[in-house]
Tab-separated table of C-alpha atoms in Angstrom:
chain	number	residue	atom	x	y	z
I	14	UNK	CA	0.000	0.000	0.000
I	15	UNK	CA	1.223	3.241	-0.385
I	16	UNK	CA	-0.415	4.967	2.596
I	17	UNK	CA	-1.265	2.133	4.986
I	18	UNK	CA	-2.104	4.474	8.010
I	19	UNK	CA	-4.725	5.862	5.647
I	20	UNK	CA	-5.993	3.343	3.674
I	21	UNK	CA	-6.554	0.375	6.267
I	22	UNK	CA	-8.115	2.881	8.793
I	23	UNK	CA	-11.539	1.516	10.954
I	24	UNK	CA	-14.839	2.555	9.748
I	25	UNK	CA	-15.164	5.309	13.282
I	26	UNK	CA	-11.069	6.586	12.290
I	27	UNK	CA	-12.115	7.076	8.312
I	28	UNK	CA	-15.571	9.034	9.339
I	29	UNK	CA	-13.659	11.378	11.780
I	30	UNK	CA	-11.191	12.286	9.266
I	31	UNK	CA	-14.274	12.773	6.767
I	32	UNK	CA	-16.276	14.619	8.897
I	33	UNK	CA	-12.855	17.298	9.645
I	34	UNK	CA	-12.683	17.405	5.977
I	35	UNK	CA	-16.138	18.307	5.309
I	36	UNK	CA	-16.134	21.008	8.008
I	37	UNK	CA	-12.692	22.233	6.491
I	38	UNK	CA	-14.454	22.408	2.730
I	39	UNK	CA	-17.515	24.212	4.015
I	40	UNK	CA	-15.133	26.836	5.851
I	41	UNK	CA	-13.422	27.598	2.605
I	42	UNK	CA	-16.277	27.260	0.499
I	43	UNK	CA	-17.578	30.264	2.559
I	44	UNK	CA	-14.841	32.469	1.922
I	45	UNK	CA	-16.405	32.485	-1.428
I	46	UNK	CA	-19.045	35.154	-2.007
I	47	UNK	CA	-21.351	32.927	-4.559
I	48	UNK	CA	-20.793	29.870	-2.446
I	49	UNK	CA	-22.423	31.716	0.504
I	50	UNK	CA	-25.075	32.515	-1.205
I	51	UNK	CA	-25.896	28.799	-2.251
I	52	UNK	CA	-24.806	27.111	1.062
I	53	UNK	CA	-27.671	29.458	3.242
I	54	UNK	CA	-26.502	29.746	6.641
I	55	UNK	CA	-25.094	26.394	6.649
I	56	UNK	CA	-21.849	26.882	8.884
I	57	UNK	CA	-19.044	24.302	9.586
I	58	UNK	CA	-20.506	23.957	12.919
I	59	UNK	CA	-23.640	22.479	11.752
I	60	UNK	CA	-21.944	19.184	10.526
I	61	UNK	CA	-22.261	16.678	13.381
I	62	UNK	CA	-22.479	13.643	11.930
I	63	UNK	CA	-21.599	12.684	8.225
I	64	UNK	CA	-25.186	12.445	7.292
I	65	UNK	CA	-25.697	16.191	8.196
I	66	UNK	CA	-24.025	16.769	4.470
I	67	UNK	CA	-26.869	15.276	2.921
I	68	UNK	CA	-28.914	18.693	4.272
I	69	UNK	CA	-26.691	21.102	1.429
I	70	UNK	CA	-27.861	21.757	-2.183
I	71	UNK	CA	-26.482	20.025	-4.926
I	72	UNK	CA	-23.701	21.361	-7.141
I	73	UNK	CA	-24.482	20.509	-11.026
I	74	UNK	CA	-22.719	20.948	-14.105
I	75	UNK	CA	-24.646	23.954	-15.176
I	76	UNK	CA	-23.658	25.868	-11.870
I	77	UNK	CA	-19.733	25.357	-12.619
I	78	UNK	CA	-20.514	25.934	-16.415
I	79	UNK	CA	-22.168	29.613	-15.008
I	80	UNK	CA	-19.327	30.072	-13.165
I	81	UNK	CA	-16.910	30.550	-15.669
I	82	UNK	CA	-13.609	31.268	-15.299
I	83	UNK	CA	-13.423	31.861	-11.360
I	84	UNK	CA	-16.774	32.273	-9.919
I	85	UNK	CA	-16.586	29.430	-7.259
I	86	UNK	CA	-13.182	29.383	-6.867
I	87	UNK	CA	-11.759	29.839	-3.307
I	88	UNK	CA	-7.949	31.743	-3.024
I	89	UNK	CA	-6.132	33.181	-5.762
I	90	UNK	CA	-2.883	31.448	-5.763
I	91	UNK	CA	-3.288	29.039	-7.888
I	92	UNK	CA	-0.559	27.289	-10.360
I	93	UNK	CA	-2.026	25.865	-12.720
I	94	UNK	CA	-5.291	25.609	-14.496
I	95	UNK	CA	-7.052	22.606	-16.401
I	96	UNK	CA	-10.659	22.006	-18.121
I	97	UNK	CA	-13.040	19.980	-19.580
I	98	UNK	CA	-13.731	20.014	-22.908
I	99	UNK	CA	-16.719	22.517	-23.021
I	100	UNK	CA	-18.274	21.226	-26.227
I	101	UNK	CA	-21.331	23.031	-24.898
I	102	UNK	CA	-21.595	26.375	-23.719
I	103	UNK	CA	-18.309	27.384	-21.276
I	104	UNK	CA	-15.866	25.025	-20.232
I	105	UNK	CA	-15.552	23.411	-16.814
I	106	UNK	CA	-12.373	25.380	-15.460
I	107	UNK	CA	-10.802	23.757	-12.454
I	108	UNK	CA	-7.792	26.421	-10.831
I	109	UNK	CA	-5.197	24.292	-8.284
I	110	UNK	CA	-3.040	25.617	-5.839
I	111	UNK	CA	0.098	24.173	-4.694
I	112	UNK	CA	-1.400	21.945	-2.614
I	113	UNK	CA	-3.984	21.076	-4.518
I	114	UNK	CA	-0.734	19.334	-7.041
I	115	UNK	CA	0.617	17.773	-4.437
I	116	UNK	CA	-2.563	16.190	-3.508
I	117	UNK	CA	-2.699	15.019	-7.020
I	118	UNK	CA	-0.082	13.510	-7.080
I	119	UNK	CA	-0.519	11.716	-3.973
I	120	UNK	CA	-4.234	9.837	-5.101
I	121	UNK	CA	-2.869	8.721	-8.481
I	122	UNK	CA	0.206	7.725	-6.854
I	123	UNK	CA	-1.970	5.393	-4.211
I	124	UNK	CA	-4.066	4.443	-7.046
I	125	UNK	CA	-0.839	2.995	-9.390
I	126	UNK	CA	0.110	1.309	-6.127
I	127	UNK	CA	-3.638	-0.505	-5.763
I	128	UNK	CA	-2.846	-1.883	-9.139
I	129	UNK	CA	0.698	-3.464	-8.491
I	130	UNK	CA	2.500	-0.793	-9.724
I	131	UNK	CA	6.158	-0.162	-8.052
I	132	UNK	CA	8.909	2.192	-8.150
I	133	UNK	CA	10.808	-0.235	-10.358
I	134	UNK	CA	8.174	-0.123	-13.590
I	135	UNK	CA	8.325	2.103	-16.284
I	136	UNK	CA	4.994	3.770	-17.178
I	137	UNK	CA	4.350	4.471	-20.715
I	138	UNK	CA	1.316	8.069	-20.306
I	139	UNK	CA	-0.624	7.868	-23.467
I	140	UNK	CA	-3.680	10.760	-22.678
I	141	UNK	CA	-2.738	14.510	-23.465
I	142	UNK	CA	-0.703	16.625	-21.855
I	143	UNK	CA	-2.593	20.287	-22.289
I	144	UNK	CA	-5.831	21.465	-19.943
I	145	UNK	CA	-7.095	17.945	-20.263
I	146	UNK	CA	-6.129	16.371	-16.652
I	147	UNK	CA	-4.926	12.778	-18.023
I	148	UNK	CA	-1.888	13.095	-18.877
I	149	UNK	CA	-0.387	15.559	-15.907
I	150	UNK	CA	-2.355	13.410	-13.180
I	151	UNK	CA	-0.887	10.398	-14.437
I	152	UNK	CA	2.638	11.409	-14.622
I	153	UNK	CA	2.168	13.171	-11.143
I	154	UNK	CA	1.656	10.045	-9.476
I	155	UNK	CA	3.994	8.244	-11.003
I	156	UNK	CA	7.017	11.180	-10.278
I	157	UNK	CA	5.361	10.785	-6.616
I	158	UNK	CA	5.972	6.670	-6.650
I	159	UNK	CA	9.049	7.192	-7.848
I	160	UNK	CA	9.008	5.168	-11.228
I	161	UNK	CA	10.336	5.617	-14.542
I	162	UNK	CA	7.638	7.998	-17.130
I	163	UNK	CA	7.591	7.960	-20.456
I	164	UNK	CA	5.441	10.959	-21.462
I	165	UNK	CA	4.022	10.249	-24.797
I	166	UNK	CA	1.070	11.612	-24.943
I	167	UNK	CA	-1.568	11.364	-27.159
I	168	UNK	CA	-1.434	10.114	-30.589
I	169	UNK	CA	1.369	8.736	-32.586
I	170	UNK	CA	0.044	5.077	-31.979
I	171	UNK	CA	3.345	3.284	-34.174
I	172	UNK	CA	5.590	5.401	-32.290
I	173	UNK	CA	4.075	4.468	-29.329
I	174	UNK	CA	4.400	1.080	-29.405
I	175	UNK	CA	8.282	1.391	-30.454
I	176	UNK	CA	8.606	3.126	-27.884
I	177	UNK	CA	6.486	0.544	-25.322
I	178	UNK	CA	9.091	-1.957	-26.737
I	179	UNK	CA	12.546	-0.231	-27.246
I	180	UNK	CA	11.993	1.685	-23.505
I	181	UNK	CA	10.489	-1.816	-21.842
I	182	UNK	CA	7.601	-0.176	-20.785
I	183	UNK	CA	5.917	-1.976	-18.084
I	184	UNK	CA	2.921	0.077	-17.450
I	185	UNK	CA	0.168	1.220	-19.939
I	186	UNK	CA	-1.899	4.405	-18.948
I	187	UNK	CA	-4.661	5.393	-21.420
I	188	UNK	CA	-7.956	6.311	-21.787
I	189	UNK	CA	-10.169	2.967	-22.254
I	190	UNK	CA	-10.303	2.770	-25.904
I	191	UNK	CA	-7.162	3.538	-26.731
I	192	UNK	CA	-5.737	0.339	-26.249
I	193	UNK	CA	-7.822	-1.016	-28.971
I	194	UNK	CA	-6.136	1.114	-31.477
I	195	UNK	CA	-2.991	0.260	-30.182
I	196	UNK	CA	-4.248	-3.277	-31.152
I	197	UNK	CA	-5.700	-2.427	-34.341
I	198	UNK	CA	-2.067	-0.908	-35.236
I	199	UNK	CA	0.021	-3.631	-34.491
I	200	UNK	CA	-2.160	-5.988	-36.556
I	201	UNK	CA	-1.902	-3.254	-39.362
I	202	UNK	CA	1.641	-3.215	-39.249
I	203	UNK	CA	2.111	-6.551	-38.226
I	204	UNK	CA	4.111	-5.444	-34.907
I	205	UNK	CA	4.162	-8.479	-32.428
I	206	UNK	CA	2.802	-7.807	-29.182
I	207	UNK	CA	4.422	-10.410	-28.045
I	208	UNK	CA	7.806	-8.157	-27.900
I	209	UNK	CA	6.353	-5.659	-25.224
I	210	UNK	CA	6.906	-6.076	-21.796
I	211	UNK	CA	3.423	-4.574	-20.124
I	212	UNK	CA	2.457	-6.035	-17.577
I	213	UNK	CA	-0.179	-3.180	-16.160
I	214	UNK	CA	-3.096	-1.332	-17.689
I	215	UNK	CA	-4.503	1.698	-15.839
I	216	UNK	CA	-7.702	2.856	-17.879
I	217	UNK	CA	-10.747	5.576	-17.688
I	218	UNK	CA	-12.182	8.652	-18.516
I	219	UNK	CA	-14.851	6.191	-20.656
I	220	UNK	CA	-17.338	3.898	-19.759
I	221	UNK	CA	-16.018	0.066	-20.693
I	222	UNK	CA	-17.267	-2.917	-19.808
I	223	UNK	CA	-16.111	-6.179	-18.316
I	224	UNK	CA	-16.026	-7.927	-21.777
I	225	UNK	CA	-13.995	-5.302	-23.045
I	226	UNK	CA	-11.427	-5.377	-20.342
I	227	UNK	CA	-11.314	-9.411	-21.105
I	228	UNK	CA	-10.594	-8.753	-24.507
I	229	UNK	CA	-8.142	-5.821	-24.414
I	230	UNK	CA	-6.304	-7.922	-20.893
I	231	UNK	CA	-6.005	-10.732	-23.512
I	232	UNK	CA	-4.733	-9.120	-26.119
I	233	UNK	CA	-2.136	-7.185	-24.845
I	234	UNK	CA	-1.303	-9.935	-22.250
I	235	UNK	CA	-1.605	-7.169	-18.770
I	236	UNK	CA	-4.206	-6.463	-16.149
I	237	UNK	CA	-6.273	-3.886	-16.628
I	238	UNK	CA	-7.240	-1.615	-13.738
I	239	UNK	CA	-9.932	0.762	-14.182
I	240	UNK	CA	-9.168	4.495	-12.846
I	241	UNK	CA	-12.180	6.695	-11.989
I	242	UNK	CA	-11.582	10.748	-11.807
I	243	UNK	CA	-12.711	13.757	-13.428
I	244	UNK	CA	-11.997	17.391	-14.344
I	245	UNK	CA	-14.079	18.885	-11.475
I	246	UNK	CA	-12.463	16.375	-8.713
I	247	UNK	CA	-8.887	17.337	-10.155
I	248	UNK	CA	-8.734	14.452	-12.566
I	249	UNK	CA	-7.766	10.832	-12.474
I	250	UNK	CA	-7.413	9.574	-8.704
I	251	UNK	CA	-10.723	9.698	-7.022
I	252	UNK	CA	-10.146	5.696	-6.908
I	253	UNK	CA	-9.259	2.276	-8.763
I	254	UNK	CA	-10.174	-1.368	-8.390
I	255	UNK	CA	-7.463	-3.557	-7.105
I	256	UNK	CA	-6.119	-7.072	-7.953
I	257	UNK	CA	-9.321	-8.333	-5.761
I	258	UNK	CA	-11.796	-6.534	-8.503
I	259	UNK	CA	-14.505	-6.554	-5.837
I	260	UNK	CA	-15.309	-2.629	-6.829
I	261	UNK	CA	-13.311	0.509	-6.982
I	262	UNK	CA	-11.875	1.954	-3.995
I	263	UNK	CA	-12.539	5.247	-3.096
I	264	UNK	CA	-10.049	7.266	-1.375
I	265	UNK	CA	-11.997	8.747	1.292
I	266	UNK	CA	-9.896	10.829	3.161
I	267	UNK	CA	-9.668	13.000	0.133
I	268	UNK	CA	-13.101	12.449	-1.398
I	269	UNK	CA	-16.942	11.925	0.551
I	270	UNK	CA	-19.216	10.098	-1.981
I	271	UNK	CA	-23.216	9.638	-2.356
I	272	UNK	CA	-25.370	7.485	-4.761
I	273	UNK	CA	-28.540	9.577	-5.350
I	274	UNK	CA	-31.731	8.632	-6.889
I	275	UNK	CA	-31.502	10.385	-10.057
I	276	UNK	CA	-34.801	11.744	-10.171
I	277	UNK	CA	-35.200	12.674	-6.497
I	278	UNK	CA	-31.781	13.360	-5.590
I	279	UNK	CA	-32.371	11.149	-2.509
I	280	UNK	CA	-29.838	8.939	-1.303
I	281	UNK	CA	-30.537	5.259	-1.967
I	282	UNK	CA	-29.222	2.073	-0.155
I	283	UNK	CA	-26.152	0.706	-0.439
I	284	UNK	CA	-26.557	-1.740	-3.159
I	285	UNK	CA	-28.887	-0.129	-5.011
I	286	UNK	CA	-28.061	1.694	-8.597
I	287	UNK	CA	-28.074	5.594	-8.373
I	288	UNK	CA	-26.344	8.671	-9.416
I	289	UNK	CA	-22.788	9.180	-7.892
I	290	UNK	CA	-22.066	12.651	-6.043
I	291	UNK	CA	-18.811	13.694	-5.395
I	292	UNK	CA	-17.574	16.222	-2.666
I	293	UNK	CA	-13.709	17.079	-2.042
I	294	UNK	CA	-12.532	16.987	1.590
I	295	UNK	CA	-8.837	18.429	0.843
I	296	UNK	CA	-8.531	19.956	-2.150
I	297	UNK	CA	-8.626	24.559	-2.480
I	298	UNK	CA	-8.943	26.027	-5.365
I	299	UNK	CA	-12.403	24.442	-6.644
I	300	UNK	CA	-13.905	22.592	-3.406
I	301	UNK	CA	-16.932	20.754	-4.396
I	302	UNK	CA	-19.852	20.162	-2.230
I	303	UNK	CA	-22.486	17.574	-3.535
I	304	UNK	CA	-21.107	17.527	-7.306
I	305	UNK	CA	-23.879	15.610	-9.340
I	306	UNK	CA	-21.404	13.744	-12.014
I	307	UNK	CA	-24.333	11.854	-13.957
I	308	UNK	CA	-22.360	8.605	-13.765
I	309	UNK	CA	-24.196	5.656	-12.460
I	310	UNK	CA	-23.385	3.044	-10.074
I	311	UNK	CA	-23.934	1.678	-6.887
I	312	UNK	CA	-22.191	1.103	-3.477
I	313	UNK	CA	-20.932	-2.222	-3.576
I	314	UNK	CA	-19.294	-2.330	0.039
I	315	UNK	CA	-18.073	-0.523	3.204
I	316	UNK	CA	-15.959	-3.859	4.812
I	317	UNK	CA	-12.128	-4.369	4.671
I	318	UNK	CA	-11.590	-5.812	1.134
I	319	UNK	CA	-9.673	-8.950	0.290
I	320	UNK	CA	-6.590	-6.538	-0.521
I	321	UNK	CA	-7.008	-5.044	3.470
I	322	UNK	CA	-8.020	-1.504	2.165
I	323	UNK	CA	-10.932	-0.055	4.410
I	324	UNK	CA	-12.415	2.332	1.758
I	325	UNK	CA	-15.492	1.813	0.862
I	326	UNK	CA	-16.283	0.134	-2.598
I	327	UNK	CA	-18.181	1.693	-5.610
I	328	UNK	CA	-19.339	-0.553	-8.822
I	329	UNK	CA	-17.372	0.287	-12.197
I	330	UNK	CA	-19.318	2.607	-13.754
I	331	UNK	CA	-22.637	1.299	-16.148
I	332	UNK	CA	-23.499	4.435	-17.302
I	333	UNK	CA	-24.329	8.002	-17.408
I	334	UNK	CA	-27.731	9.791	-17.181
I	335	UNK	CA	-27.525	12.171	-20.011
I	336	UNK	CA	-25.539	9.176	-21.798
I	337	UNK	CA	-29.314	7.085	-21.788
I	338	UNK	CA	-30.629	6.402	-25.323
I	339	UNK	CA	-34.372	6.482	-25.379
I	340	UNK	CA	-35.500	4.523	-28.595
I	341	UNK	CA	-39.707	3.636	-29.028
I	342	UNK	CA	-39.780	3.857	-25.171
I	343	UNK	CA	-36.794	1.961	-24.254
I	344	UNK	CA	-34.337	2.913	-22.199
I	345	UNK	CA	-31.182	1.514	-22.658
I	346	UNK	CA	-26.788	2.532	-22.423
I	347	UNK	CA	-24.496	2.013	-24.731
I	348	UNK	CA	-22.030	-0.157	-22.740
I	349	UNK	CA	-25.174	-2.729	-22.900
I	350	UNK	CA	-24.610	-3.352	-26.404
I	351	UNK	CA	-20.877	-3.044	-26.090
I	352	UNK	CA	-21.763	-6.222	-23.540
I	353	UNK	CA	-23.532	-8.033	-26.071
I	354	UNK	CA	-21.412	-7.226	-29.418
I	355	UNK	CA	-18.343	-8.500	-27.358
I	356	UNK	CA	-19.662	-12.058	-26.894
I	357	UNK	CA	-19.990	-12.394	-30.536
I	358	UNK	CA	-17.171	-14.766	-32.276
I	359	UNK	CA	-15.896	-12.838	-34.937
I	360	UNK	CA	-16.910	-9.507	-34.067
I	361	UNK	CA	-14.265	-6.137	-33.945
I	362	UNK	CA	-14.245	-4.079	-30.634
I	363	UNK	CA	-15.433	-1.508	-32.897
I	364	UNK	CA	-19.599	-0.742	-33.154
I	365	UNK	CA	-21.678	2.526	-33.415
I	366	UNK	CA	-25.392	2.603	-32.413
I	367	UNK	CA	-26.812	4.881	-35.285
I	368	UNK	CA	-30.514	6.444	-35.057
I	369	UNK	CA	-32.735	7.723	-37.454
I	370	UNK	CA	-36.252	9.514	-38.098
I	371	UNK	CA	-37.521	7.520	-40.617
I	372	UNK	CA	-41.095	8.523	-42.368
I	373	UNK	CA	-42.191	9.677	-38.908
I	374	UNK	CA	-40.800	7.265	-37.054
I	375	UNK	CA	-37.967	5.869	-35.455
I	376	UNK	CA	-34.973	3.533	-36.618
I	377	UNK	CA	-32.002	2.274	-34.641
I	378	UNK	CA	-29.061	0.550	-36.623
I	379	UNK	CA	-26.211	-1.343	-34.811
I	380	UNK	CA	-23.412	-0.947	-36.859
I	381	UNK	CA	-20.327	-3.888	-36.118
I	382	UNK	CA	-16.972	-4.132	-37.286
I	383	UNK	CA	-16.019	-8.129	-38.314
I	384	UNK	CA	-12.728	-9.844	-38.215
I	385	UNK	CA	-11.670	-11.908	-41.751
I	386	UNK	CA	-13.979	-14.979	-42.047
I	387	UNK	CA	-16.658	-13.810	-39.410
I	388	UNK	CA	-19.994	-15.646	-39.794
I	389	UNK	CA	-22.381	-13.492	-41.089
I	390	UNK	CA	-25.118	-15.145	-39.166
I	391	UNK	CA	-23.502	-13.013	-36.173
I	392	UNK	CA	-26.022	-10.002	-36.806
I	393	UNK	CA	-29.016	-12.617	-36.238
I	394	UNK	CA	-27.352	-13.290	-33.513
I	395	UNK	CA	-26.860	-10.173	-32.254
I	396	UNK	CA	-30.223	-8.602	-32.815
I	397	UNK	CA	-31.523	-11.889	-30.967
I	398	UNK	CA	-29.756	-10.931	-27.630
I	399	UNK	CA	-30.448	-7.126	-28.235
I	400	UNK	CA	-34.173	-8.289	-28.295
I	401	UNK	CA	-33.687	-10.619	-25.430
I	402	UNK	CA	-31.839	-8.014	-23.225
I	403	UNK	CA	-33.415	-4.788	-23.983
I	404	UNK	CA	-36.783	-6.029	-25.648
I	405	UNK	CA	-35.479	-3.567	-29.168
I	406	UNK	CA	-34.886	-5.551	-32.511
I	407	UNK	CA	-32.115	-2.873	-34.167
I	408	UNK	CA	-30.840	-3.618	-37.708
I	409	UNK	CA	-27.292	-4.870	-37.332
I	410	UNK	CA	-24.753	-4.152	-39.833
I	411	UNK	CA	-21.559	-5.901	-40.323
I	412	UNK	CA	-18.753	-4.151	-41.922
I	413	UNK	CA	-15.312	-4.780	-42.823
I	414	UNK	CA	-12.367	-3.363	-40.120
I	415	UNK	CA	-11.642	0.523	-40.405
I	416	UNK	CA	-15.073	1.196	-41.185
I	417	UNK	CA	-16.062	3.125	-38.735
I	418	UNK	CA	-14.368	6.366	-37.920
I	419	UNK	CA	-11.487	6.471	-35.042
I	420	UNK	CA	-11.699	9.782	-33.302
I	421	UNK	CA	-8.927	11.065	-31.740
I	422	UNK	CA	-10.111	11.196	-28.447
I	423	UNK	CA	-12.737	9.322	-26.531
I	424	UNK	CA	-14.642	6.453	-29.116
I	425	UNK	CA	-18.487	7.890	-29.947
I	426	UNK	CA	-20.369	5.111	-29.691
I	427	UNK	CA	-24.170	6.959	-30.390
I	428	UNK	CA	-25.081	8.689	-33.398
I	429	UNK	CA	-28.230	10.076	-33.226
I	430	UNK	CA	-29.572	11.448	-36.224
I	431	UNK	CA	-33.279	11.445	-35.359
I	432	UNK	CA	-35.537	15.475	-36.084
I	433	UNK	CA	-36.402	16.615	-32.590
């Protein structure tokens, strides 16, 4: 472990440190004029017990989005800035102090150490360097651990894998798709995998699914660990799953974290599926207090794991709410098809769920990337379990590899094309 005082702390140690850190958020958050205007007369004071949190407003995307560049911010001496993408309206801009690094550093660096990774590995860091967090949080924790970095970036995928095997990389850090092109590469160029020395996958900012993991943990011969984070939390290093898999730890001396009903915004049992809210308990220039993210999961457990870590467990994440594809009154998310594409023989890692309007109504198209000599009777096959699971008969298209567009960023895996 890389913080053992921390992370194999009793259930009574862990909620005193949480409830210090939530008092210690609200304080700052007050310093901030807007914040005291959404927080009431809520006072640091008022938080008794951890379930007195559950008494503040949400914060949503929107409200950060308003508060473009530095209206929630707290201090002004801040180092560096990152942000989300802001494909719609402003960005998400998250300002970090000094601190606010170092803590940074210090998550990622406990999460690389959940997933077996030591000061002796060499970690190849494949996401962006630039105002998207990937690529900084990842090499933060691994200058923290102590290990070797190669800082590729993003991009470049033959380079990268000459690199992978000329520098021995031992490590693989990516968002979850991108190992698939790395795949799709080598087979293109007929570069043997066999040559590289990973041993380690740490993967997120996308939702993938357990058959995916299976097929990209074969393929490249590592395990994969999946790495949850964002942009508002300070990017990758909010948790990880461990060699145990029995859900992703969160680190909750640094982070307090609620599943919602999405519709109610009432906090549902442990065990049940809801929407996850985030608040930070240490970090300054952008404290969140009951962050809506819109991804979905569930609590999965508060006991000591099989690994001895004490923080509580979170399911990988199925979904997100604004990610839900309504078609002829079904709901359904994409990493369900990914689910049943994947158990196809034959089949690419590569599909696209197109819709249409079509005469006044609706039309939904699966569209599937096959290997040489795939059975075509694999799109019966497939719009049989799509039926079966999600009670929607899609057409299902089978195309040849390289079909289907490769963005340079995160895979889009719905195009919807339907008149609204």
């Amino acid at each position: 472990m890389w913080r053992p005082d921390r992370e194999t702390l009793d259930r009574e140690a862990l909620e005193g440190i949480v409830l210090d850190g939530m008092r210690a958020t609200l304080a700052r958050a007050r310093t901030n004029a807007a914040w005291s205007l959404r927080l009431g007369d809520a006072r640091p004071a008022d938080v008794k017990r951890v379930d007195d949190w559950q008494r503040l407003p949400f914060l949503t995307k929107d409200a950060l989005r308003d508060a473009y560049p530095y209206g929630l911010a707290c201090g002004g001496d801040y180092v560096r800035i990152h942000m989300s993408s802001g494909t719609t309206g402003n960005p998400i801009l998250t300002p970090y102090t000094v601190n606010d690094v170092a803590q940074w550093g210090e998550v990622t660096a406990r999460c690389y150490v959940a997933a077996g990774v030591t000061r002796t590995d060499v970690i190849q860091i494949t996401p962006s360097f630039g105002l998207f967090t990937g690529g900084f949080g990842f090499h933060y924790g691994a200058e923290r651990l102590g290990a070797m970095v190669i800082p590729a970036g993003a991009g470049r995928t033959s380079l990268q894998l000459k690199l992978m095997r000329d520098l021995r990389a031992t490590v693989l850090t990516a968002i979850a798709t991108y190992p698939l092109r790395l795949i799709e590469v080598a087979r293109e160029e007929q570069f043997d995998l066999a040559t590289l020395a990973l041993r380690v996958g740490v993967f997120g900012s996308e939702v993938w699914s357990d058959d995916l993991r299976a097929r990209i943990e074969r393929e490249l011969g590592i395990r994969a660990h999946d790495i949850i984070g964002m942009t508002e939390t300070g990017g990758p290093g909010l948790g990880i799953d461990c060699p145990a898999r029995a859900g992703i730890h969160v680190w909750e001396d640094h982070y307090y974290v609620e599943v919602v009903d999405p519709r109610t915004g009432r906090v549902v049992a442990d065990g049940a599926e809801g929407e996850l809210v985030v608040s930070t308990l240490t970090r300054e220039g952008l404290p969140l207090i009951r962050y809506r993210t819109h991804d979905l999961t569930r609590v999965v457990s508060r006991a000591r794991c099989a690994c001895g870590r004490t923080a509580l467990r979170l399911d990988r994440l199925r979904g997100r709410t604004d990610d839900m594809v309504i078609y002829k009154g079904v709901n359904f998310y994409p990493r369900q098809i990914e689910t049943v594409v994947l158990r196809q023989p034959g089949v690419s890692h590569e599909y696209q769920v197109r819709l249409y309007s079509d005469g006044g109504g609706e039309r939904m198209s699966v569209v599937v990337e096959t290997e040489a000599g795939c059975d075509p009777g694999v799109a019966a096959r497939i719009r049989r379990d799509l039926r079966d699971l999600l009670a929607v008969s899609p057409e299902v298209e089978l195309c040849a590899a390289g079909t289907i567009e490769r963005p340079q960023g995160k895979a889009v895996r719905v195009v919807d094309r339907r008149v609204r």
